[in-house]
XYZ file of C-alpha atoms in Angstrom:
552
model
C -26.016 38.743 40.854
C -22.269 38.340 40.570
C -21.683 40.689 43.496
C -24.175 38.809 45.655
C -22.581 35.435 44.891
C -19.083 36.760 45.532
C -20.285 38.390 48.745
C -21.958 35.161 49.864
C -18.808 33.184 49.079
C -16.689 35.726 50.926
C -18.927 35.534 53.985
C -18.831 31.728 53.900
C -15.044 31.660 53.588
C -14.709 34.289 56.291
C -16.845 32.283 58.700
C -14.966 29.080 57.848
C -11.562 30.721 58.360
C -12.690 32.378 61.589
C -14.046 29.067 62.841
C -10.838 27.177 62.027
C -8.700 29.945 63.536
C -10.830 30.006 66.678
C -10.617 26.214 67.017
C -6.837 26.285 66.559
C -6.434 29.158 69.008
C -8.631 27.408 71.557
C -6.669 24.158 71.289
C -3.305 25.937 71.639
C -4.603 28.032 74.526
C -5.920 24.956 76.323
C -2.600 23.130 75.994
C -0.591 26.178 77.119
C -2.836 26.734 80.135
C -2.627 23.075 81.097
C 1.166 23.071 80.829
C 1.431 26.356 82.764
C -0.840 25.078 85.509
C 1.211 21.899 85.906
C 4.373 24.011 86.166
C 2.709 26.346 88.650
C 1.595 23.430 90.795
C 5.159 22.092 90.894
C 6.479 25.530 91.903
C 3.857 25.779 94.665
C 4.938 22.376 95.978
C 8.634 23.332 95.995
C 7.962 26.726 97.585
C 5.690 25.232 100.260
C 8.231 22.616 101.244
C 10.933 25.313 101.435
C 8.696 27.493 103.610
C 7.993 24.644 106.030
C 11.742 24.092 106.351
C 12.356 27.768 107.207
C 9.571 27.772 109.792
C 10.949 24.673 111.453
C 14.382 26.307 111.758
C 12.987 29.527 113.206
C 10.685 27.660 115.558
C 13.738 26.261 117.238
C 15.058 29.807 117.708
C 11.747 30.858 119.241
C 11.951 27.919 121.622
C 15.067 29.483 123.065
C 13.125 32.693 123.595
C 10.314 30.709 125.246
C 12.767 29.373 127.848
C 13.685 32.880 129.048
C 13.338 33.646 132.787
C 10.675 36.288 132.130
C 8.441 33.804 130.334
C 9.037 31.071 132.900
C 8.256 33.554 135.678
C 5.028 34.472 133.850
C 4.048 30.807 133.634
C 4.728 30.291 137.352
C 2.178 32.963 138.179
C -0.454 30.695 136.653
C -0.933 32.574 133.375
C 0.789 30.368 130.865
C 0.387 31.251 127.178
C -0.415 28.546 124.645
C 2.039 29.120 121.880
C 0.069 30.052 118.729
C 0.746 30.423 115.039
C 3.496 32.469 113.485
C 3.620 34.924 110.647
C 6.550 35.112 108.272
C 7.304 37.912 105.833
C 10.281 37.437 103.575
C 10.119 40.974 102.257
C 13.653 42.363 101.839
C 12.659 45.443 103.792
C 10.990 43.757 106.763
C 12.351 40.221 107.343
C 10.456 39.468 110.557
C 9.242 36.341 112.254
C 6.497 37.100 114.771
C 5.313 34.503 117.285
C 1.903 35.147 118.831
C -0.708 33.639 121.118
C -4.274 32.544 120.274
C -6.311 34.914 122.461
C -6.900 38.623 122.741
C -7.263 41.404 120.192
C -4.770 44.021 119.077
C -3.507 45.922 116.077
C 0.097 46.128 114.936
C 2.069 48.193 112.501
C 5.726 48.202 111.480
C 7.511 51.458 112.244
C 11.270 51.539 111.639
C 11.618 47.884 112.335
C 9.599 48.025 115.556
C 6.211 46.506 116.282
C 3.794 48.902 117.982
C 0.561 47.758 119.630
C -2.421 50.040 119.857
C -5.123 48.472 122.036
C -6.091 48.936 125.668
C -6.128 45.272 126.558
C -2.529 45.017 125.349
C -1.397 47.514 127.984
C -3.027 45.480 130.737
C -1.047 42.392 129.829
C 1.574 41.762 132.567
C 4.178 40.453 130.127
C 3.801 43.438 127.848
C 3.990 45.884 130.774
C 7.379 44.448 131.749
C 8.910 45.221 128.387
C 7.273 48.310 126.902
C 7.219 52.012 127.260
C 4.428 54.434 126.431
C 5.294 57.106 123.876
C 2.397 59.497 123.032
C -0.150 56.771 123.795
C 1.620 54.448 121.378
C 2.857 51.164 122.816
C 6.282 50.336 121.432
C 7.460 46.784 122.024
C 11.061 45.767 122.362
C 10.682 42.310 123.769
C 12.963 39.426 122.805
C 15.560 39.073 120.157
C 17.087 35.829 119.041
C 20.483 35.526 117.559
C 20.979 36.613 113.985
C 20.482 34.004 111.271
C 22.586 35.255 108.397
C 20.873 38.636 108.161
C 18.959 41.233 110.156
C 17.910 40.269 113.635
C 14.777 38.152 113.983
C 12.282 39.799 116.305
C 10.103 37.539 118.421
C 7.189 38.983 120.354
C 4.891 37.301 122.898
C 1.653 39.219 123.259
C -2.101 38.819 123.082
C -2.547 39.439 119.375
C -4.337 37.368 116.727
C -5.754 39.987 114.305
C -3.419 41.726 111.800
C -4.716 44.860 110.136
C -2.015 46.509 108.051
C 1.667 46.279 107.221
C 2.982 49.651 106.007
C 4.740 49.374 102.675
C 4.116 45.645 102.227
C 1.342 43.429 100.912
C -0.901 42.424 103.792
C -4.241 40.787 104.443
C -7.324 41.214 106.621
C -8.615 37.812 107.740
C -10.452 36.162 110.680
C -8.618 35.363 113.899
C -6.048 32.578 114.077
C -5.530 32.436 110.296
C -2.712 34.505 108.801
C -1.447 35.781 105.515
C 2.153 35.301 104.364
C 3.194 37.494 101.401
C 6.220 35.812 99.886
C 8.718 37.362 97.563
C 8.312 36.072 94.025
C 9.352 37.124 90.546
C 7.822 39.174 87.769
C 6.046 36.095 86.509
C 5.091 34.316 89.763
C 3.727 35.440 93.128
C 3.504 33.232 96.220
C 0.937 33.815 98.952
C 0.202 31.877 102.136
C -3.244 32.392 103.594
C -6.419 30.548 104.458
C -8.688 29.056 101.787
C -10.337 32.374 101.074
C -9.617 35.919 102.140
C -9.465 39.553 101.085
C -6.115 40.825 99.829
C -5.122 44.437 100.590
C -2.581 46.447 98.621
C -0.670 49.651 99.322
C -1.958 53.079 98.257
C -5.545 52.070 98.878
C -5.773 49.518 96.049
C -7.969 46.533 96.978
C -8.857 43.478 94.935
C -10.885 40.574 96.357
C -9.186 37.231 95.884
C -11.185 34.041 96.471
C -8.849 31.078 96.519
C -10.870 27.866 96.305
C -10.297 24.293 95.177
C -7.769 21.597 95.810
C -4.914 23.096 93.833
C -5.471 20.999 90.687
C -8.233 23.087 89.152
C -7.371 26.108 87.038
C -8.562 29.242 88.832
C -7.884 32.887 87.996
C -7.600 35.897 90.319
C -6.884 39.596 89.807
C -3.830 40.910 91.661
C -2.648 44.502 91.284
C -4.512 44.911 88.005
C -3.153 41.695 86.519
C -4.785 38.333 85.974
C -3.069 35.345 87.606
C -3.402 31.600 87.358
C -3.593 29.920 90.762
C -2.201 26.637 92.087
C -2.050 25.667 95.773
C 0.018 23.544 98.132
C -1.451 22.613 101.559
C 0.600 23.492 104.653
C -1.084 20.919 106.856
C 1.200 21.543 109.847
C 0.013 25.170 109.945
C -3.551 24.605 108.771
C -2.867 26.993 105.879
C -2.390 26.886 102.101
C 0.379 28.250 99.940
C -0.852 29.668 96.640
C 1.363 30.150 93.603
C 0.070 32.839 91.245
C 1.327 32.915 87.667
C 0.979 36.055 85.535
C -1.387 35.062 82.731
C -0.199 37.907 80.554
C 3.272 36.408 80.365
C 1.990 32.824 80.302
C -0.329 33.592 77.412
C 2.214 35.649 75.468
C 3.094 32.703 73.144
C -0.603 32.054 72.625
C -1.156 35.689 71.711
C 1.724 35.548 69.239
C 0.258 32.374 67.765
C -3.169 34.026 67.518
C -1.717 37.077 65.761
C 0.197 34.967 63.247
C -2.833 32.725 62.805
C -4.965 35.803 62.131
C -2.543 37.125 59.513
C -2.397 33.741 57.791
C -6.208 33.514 57.881
C -6.552 36.967 56.332
C -4.076 36.034 53.596
C -5.921 32.772 52.877
C -9.218 34.630 52.855
C -7.955 37.227 50.376
C -6.540 34.540 48.076
C -9.764 32.524 48.260
C -11.850 35.623 47.536
C -9.708 36.467 44.515
C -10.070 32.895 43.229
C -13.790 33.008 43.835
C -14.114 36.260 41.910
C -12.102 35.003 38.952
C -14.071 31.750 38.888
C -17.370 33.576 39.126
C -16.668 35.522 35.944
C -16.850 32.280 33.966
C -19.729 30.722 35.864
C -21.908 33.591 37.055
C -21.798 35.910 34.036
C -23.723 33.515 31.721
C -26.156 32.698 34.524
C -26.638 36.407 35.188
C -27.452 36.967 31.498
C -29.983 34.115 31.610
C -31.546 35.606 34.755
C -31.929 39.040 33.131
C -33.563 37.510 30.049
C -35.907 35.371 32.165
C -36.983 38.405 34.245
C -37.590 40.415 31.078
C -39.757 37.659 29.637
C -41.693 37.338 32.907
C -42.332 41.088 33.330
C -42.716 42.460 29.794
C -43.297 39.294 27.757
C -40.587 40.378 25.333
C -38.607 37.453 23.950
C -35.009 38.632 23.684
C -32.575 36.839 21.427
C -29.555 35.508 23.312
C -26.048 36.048 22.040
C -23.218 33.569 21.866
C -22.293 32.102 25.234
C -20.157 29.287 26.632
C -20.562 25.923 24.975
C -18.563 23.649 27.265
C -19.161 22.471 30.797
C -22.373 22.358 32.773
C -22.935 26.115 32.436
C -22.405 25.892 28.659
C -24.937 23.073 28.313
C -27.416 25.040 30.405
C -26.853 28.192 28.346
C -27.328 26.392 25.011
C -30.465 24.595 26.258
C -31.932 27.904 27.443
C -31.068 29.548 24.103
C -32.776 26.720 22.172
C -35.819 27.012 24.423
C -35.984 30.777 23.821
C -35.806 30.287 20.035
C -38.662 27.766 20.104
C -40.645 29.970 22.451
C -40.181 32.918 20.105
C -41.484 30.892 17.146
C -44.477 29.688 19.170
C -45.129 33.249 20.298
C -45.175 34.485 16.704
C -47.607 31.746 15.677
C -49.767 32.527 18.686
C -49.820 36.204 17.767
C -50.908 35.372 14.224
C -53.635 33.058 15.522
C -54.794 35.660 18.036
C -54.896 38.350 15.346
C -56.953 36.087 13.102
C -59.313 35.244 15.969
C -59.765 38.939 16.760
C -60.620 39.676 13.151
C -63.233 36.927 13.221
C -64.618 38.145 16.539
C -64.865 41.731 15.309
C -66.753 40.524 12.232
C -69.341 38.537 14.204
C -72.633 40.447 14.611
C -72.904 39.237 18.202
C -71.110 40.402 21.317
C -67.990 38.274 22.100
C -65.950 38.646 25.296
C -63.491 36.679 27.467
C -62.972 36.739 31.235
C -61.120 34.880 34.016
C -62.183 33.457 37.383
C -61.703 36.828 39.037
C -64.273 38.438 36.751
C -61.683 40.491 34.827
C -62.484 41.059 31.146
C -59.640 40.259 28.786
C -61.291 41.023 25.447
C -64.590 42.302 24.048
C -65.539 43.229 20.495
C -67.121 46.478 19.349
C -70.643 44.987 19.460
C -70.741 45.792 23.212
C -71.342 49.489 22.521
C -74.398 48.749 20.377
C -75.855 45.994 22.543
C -75.210 47.319 26.067
C -74.647 50.994 25.354
C -71.298 50.855 27.234
C -67.982 52.078 25.762
C -65.485 49.309 25.123
C -62.777 50.695 27.458
C -65.267 51.198 30.281
C -66.528 47.628 29.900
C -62.945 46.276 30.020
C -62.297 48.159 33.256
C -65.618 47.274 34.885
C -65.425 43.521 34.270
C -68.391 41.204 34.773
C -69.895 43.635 37.292
C -70.460 46.050 34.411
C -72.313 43.358 32.470
C -74.484 42.526 35.492
C -75.365 46.214 35.919
C -77.041 46.127 32.479
C -79.218 43.108 33.363
C -82.854 43.594 34.378
C -83.130 43.821 38.184
C -85.555 40.861 38.147
C -83.067 38.765 36.119
C -79.909 39.857 37.973
C -79.956 37.116 40.680
C -80.364 34.532 37.931
C -77.374 35.995 36.031
C -75.170 36.070 39.153
C -76.005 32.444 39.950
C -75.252 31.501 36.338
C -71.754 33.037 36.368
C -70.978 31.606 39.833
C -71.898 28.111 38.692
C -69.826 28.415 35.509
C -66.742 29.663 37.407
C -67.008 27.046 40.172
C -67.468 24.090 37.838
C -64.902 25.371 35.344
C -65.490 22.589 32.842
C -69.108 22.875 31.657
C -70.575 25.383 29.258
C -73.797 27.169 30.092
C -76.676 28.919 28.331
C -79.026 31.454 29.901
C -81.676 33.848 28.545
C -81.765 37.303 30.111
C -83.260 40.726 29.642
C -80.971 43.729 29.493
C -81.398 47.480 29.680
C -78.786 49.396 27.651
C -77.123 52.203 29.622
C -77.588 54.687 26.790
C -81.358 54.553 27.228
C -82.109 52.153 24.395
C -85.026 49.783 24.258
C -84.985 46.649 26.397
C -83.516 43.643 24.693
C -83.807 39.908 25.042
C -80.421 38.157 24.856
C -79.098 34.630 25.088
C -75.829 34.304 27.053
C -73.554 31.393 26.084
C -70.348 30.761 28.116
C -67.735 28.118 27.348
C -64.622 27.447 29.530
C -61.110 27.050 28.167
C -59.401 23.610 28.326
C -57.626 24.566 31.546
C -60.720 25.982 33.187
C -58.950 29.256 34.061
C -60.471 31.420 31.303
C -63.923 31.633 29.747
C -65.344 32.856 26.442
C -68.804 34.405 26.342
C -71.234 35.085 23.490
C -74.216 37.424 23.837
C -76.845 36.828 21.116
C -79.553 39.447 20.582
C -82.938 37.656 20.671
C -85.104 40.774 20.558
C -86.337 40.306 16.940
C -86.792 36.587 17.494
C -88.788 37.209 20.657
C -90.986 39.728 18.867
C -91.587 37.339 15.945
C -92.449 34.624 18.429
C -94.911 36.993 20.066
C -96.561 37.833 16.689
C -96.775 34.156 15.781
C -98.282 33.427 19.170
C -100.884 36.163 18.658
C -101.721 34.786 15.196
C -102.090 31.305 16.624
C -104.413 32.612 19.295
C -106.507 34.484 16.676
C -106.675 31.399 14.490
C -107.824 29.288 17.408
C -110.481 31.864 18.232
C -111.674 31.855 14.619
C -111.887 28.082 14.579
C -113.831 28.182 17.816
C -116.242 30.757 16.400
C -116.706 28.724 13.255
C -117.400 25.656 15.356
C -119.928 27.522 17.439
C -121.624 28.892 14.301
C -121.916 25.398 12.858
C -123.386 24.188 16.112
C -125.845 27.085 16.036
C -126.931 26.316 12.519
C -127.311 22.678 13.422
C -129.372 23.542 16.496
C -131.549 25.935 14.512
C -132.222 23.310 11.835
C -132.962 20.627 14.385
C -135.326 22.949 16.257
C -137.129 23.897 13.065
C -137.512 20.293 11.929
C -138.737 19.131 15.342
C -140.963 22.132 15.995
C -143.372 21.537 13.001
C -144.428 17.935 13.831
C -144.416 18.793 17.523
C -146.944 21.570 16.961
C -149.159 19.116 15.079
C -149.024 16.686 18.004
C -149.895 19.462 20.439
C -152.807 20.636 18.280
C -154.318 17.200 17.759
C -153.899 16.326 21.454
C -155.675 19.489 22.485
C -158.542 18.819 20.005
C -159.071 15.202 21.135
C -159.013 16.171 24.796
C -162.020 18.409 24.312
C -163.937 15.708 22.410
C -163.332 12.648 24.654
C -163.090 14.299 28.040
C -166.779 13.816 28.728
C -167.321 10.347 27.296
C -163.959 8.713 28.083
C -162.084 10.268 31.037
C -159.297 7.649 30.982
C -158.437 8.445 27.396
C -158.611 12.116 28.183
C -156.083 11.618 30.929
C -153.638 9.937 28.490
C -154.144 12.750 26.038
C -153.282 15.269 28.787
C -149.969 13.442 29.320
C -149.214 13.564 25.589
C -150.038 17.249 25.620
C -147.732 17.983 28.606
C -144.832 16.037 27.084
C -145.281 17.847 23.785
C -145.212 21.196 25.587
C -141.909 20.261 27.336
C -140.459 19.262 23.970
C -141.623 22.601 22.583
C -139.721 24.395 25.423
C -136.549 22.478 24.492
C -136.949 23.467 20.855
C -137.337 27.126 21.852
C -134.151 26.819 23.953
C -132.276 25.427 20.928
C -133.543 28.283 18.809
C -132.388 30.793 21.451
C -128.917 29.103 21.626
C -128.526 29.189 17.844
C -129.499 32.863 17.729
C -126.900 33.621 20.445
C -124.157 31.808 18.489
C -125.020 33.778 15.390
C -124.687 37.024 17.303
C -121.240 36.076 18.666
């Protein structure tokens, strides 16, 4: 814990220091670049104005060459040349000023201070033919020379050339026609170049680096020259239609910034080390007690063991937290001891109950069951604890199993109502089927449940015997009632049968006597006789019914 906090603090401080150092370096770098660019722009302006002055002076010298008889004679023949642009190289080795025309194509190279032209159309030029000689198919020009201007002679050449390819031993450029490159001597820190707005710079020994010079001279651009990175500022040479570019070596310009960055880095590292040391020393007082509390809390959460805390800090926020946690642990330990005693007492009571007692949670996991489970269900206690409620449902009659599953689902879903259900079970050890009553009651939180399985087998059998006795008693009462009815019917039949037989006998006697003398009376006597005979049939039916009741 302590290592993680120290590491996190170190990372935070490192990021903060790096951020501040980067911001400081960026601000210094921006100011240095801005100042260097302003200086470079001023140098480009001064150098451009100086270059225009030199060109103006040398243009006047070329004007003297342009008034030569050869040139005037060439103009008289109707082939005047429009004077074109000029190229200036201030290299100490080749200080030439070359004046050229706008048309035609040719290639030039500097050989021992001479300009040689290699192109067929150059040889056909009348002016060139007048002043050249052919040496091994190489045209060597020795045309006009002006007077010396404080140094080597300035060579001026009139010819049909407007494309420069290569200058041996000097920086040169390859550009479109009528736009020229002026490599100017600079210093170790600055380089001055005159060219068009964009072009390809060539270097000796086959080294080439593309240089795209864009913008108005106020924006900060960078180019690569001879393996170095340069800052660029420009000055427009409007009279020539060209631009002068001042290139400043960024390595030398940025040297103070690099020194500042190095010192800033060392200071940042020192501050970071001091802050880390302070953080570590401070963490020993703050983190160590918190780490001890964390270890104790994890131990309580994983093993349930309540560890007694030692003496810790008593002052400050950490001290108050430590003492509050210690007091909480002491109270929790006392409550845990009381809970253990209560649980032990409850287990003793549950083990002494002749019924099966068990507890389970919403997931169907069994937390406790007493030893009665082995006798009632025929399942070992450990196996029942591992199997959960599914093991209990396996012992239920297949016909009662859907009812038991619905009962447990309802109890778990509601979580606040107790339930009672009667089921039939088949012990796994092959015992006799049993009738049980299942009672389930949820805990106050609704997360745990306590179940009681009461064996109702003896009660059910007693109820069955009582029911059979009740049925036998009812049958006996019914038989007694039927016997009484039979006796009553037999007595009634006997009492009615005697006078009825007398009526039948007298009616039969009088019918024979009055049938001849009084037919009407005989007819009435016949009716009495018939009615008496029907009554006699009813009496015989009663006698038969009574005899049947006596037999049953």
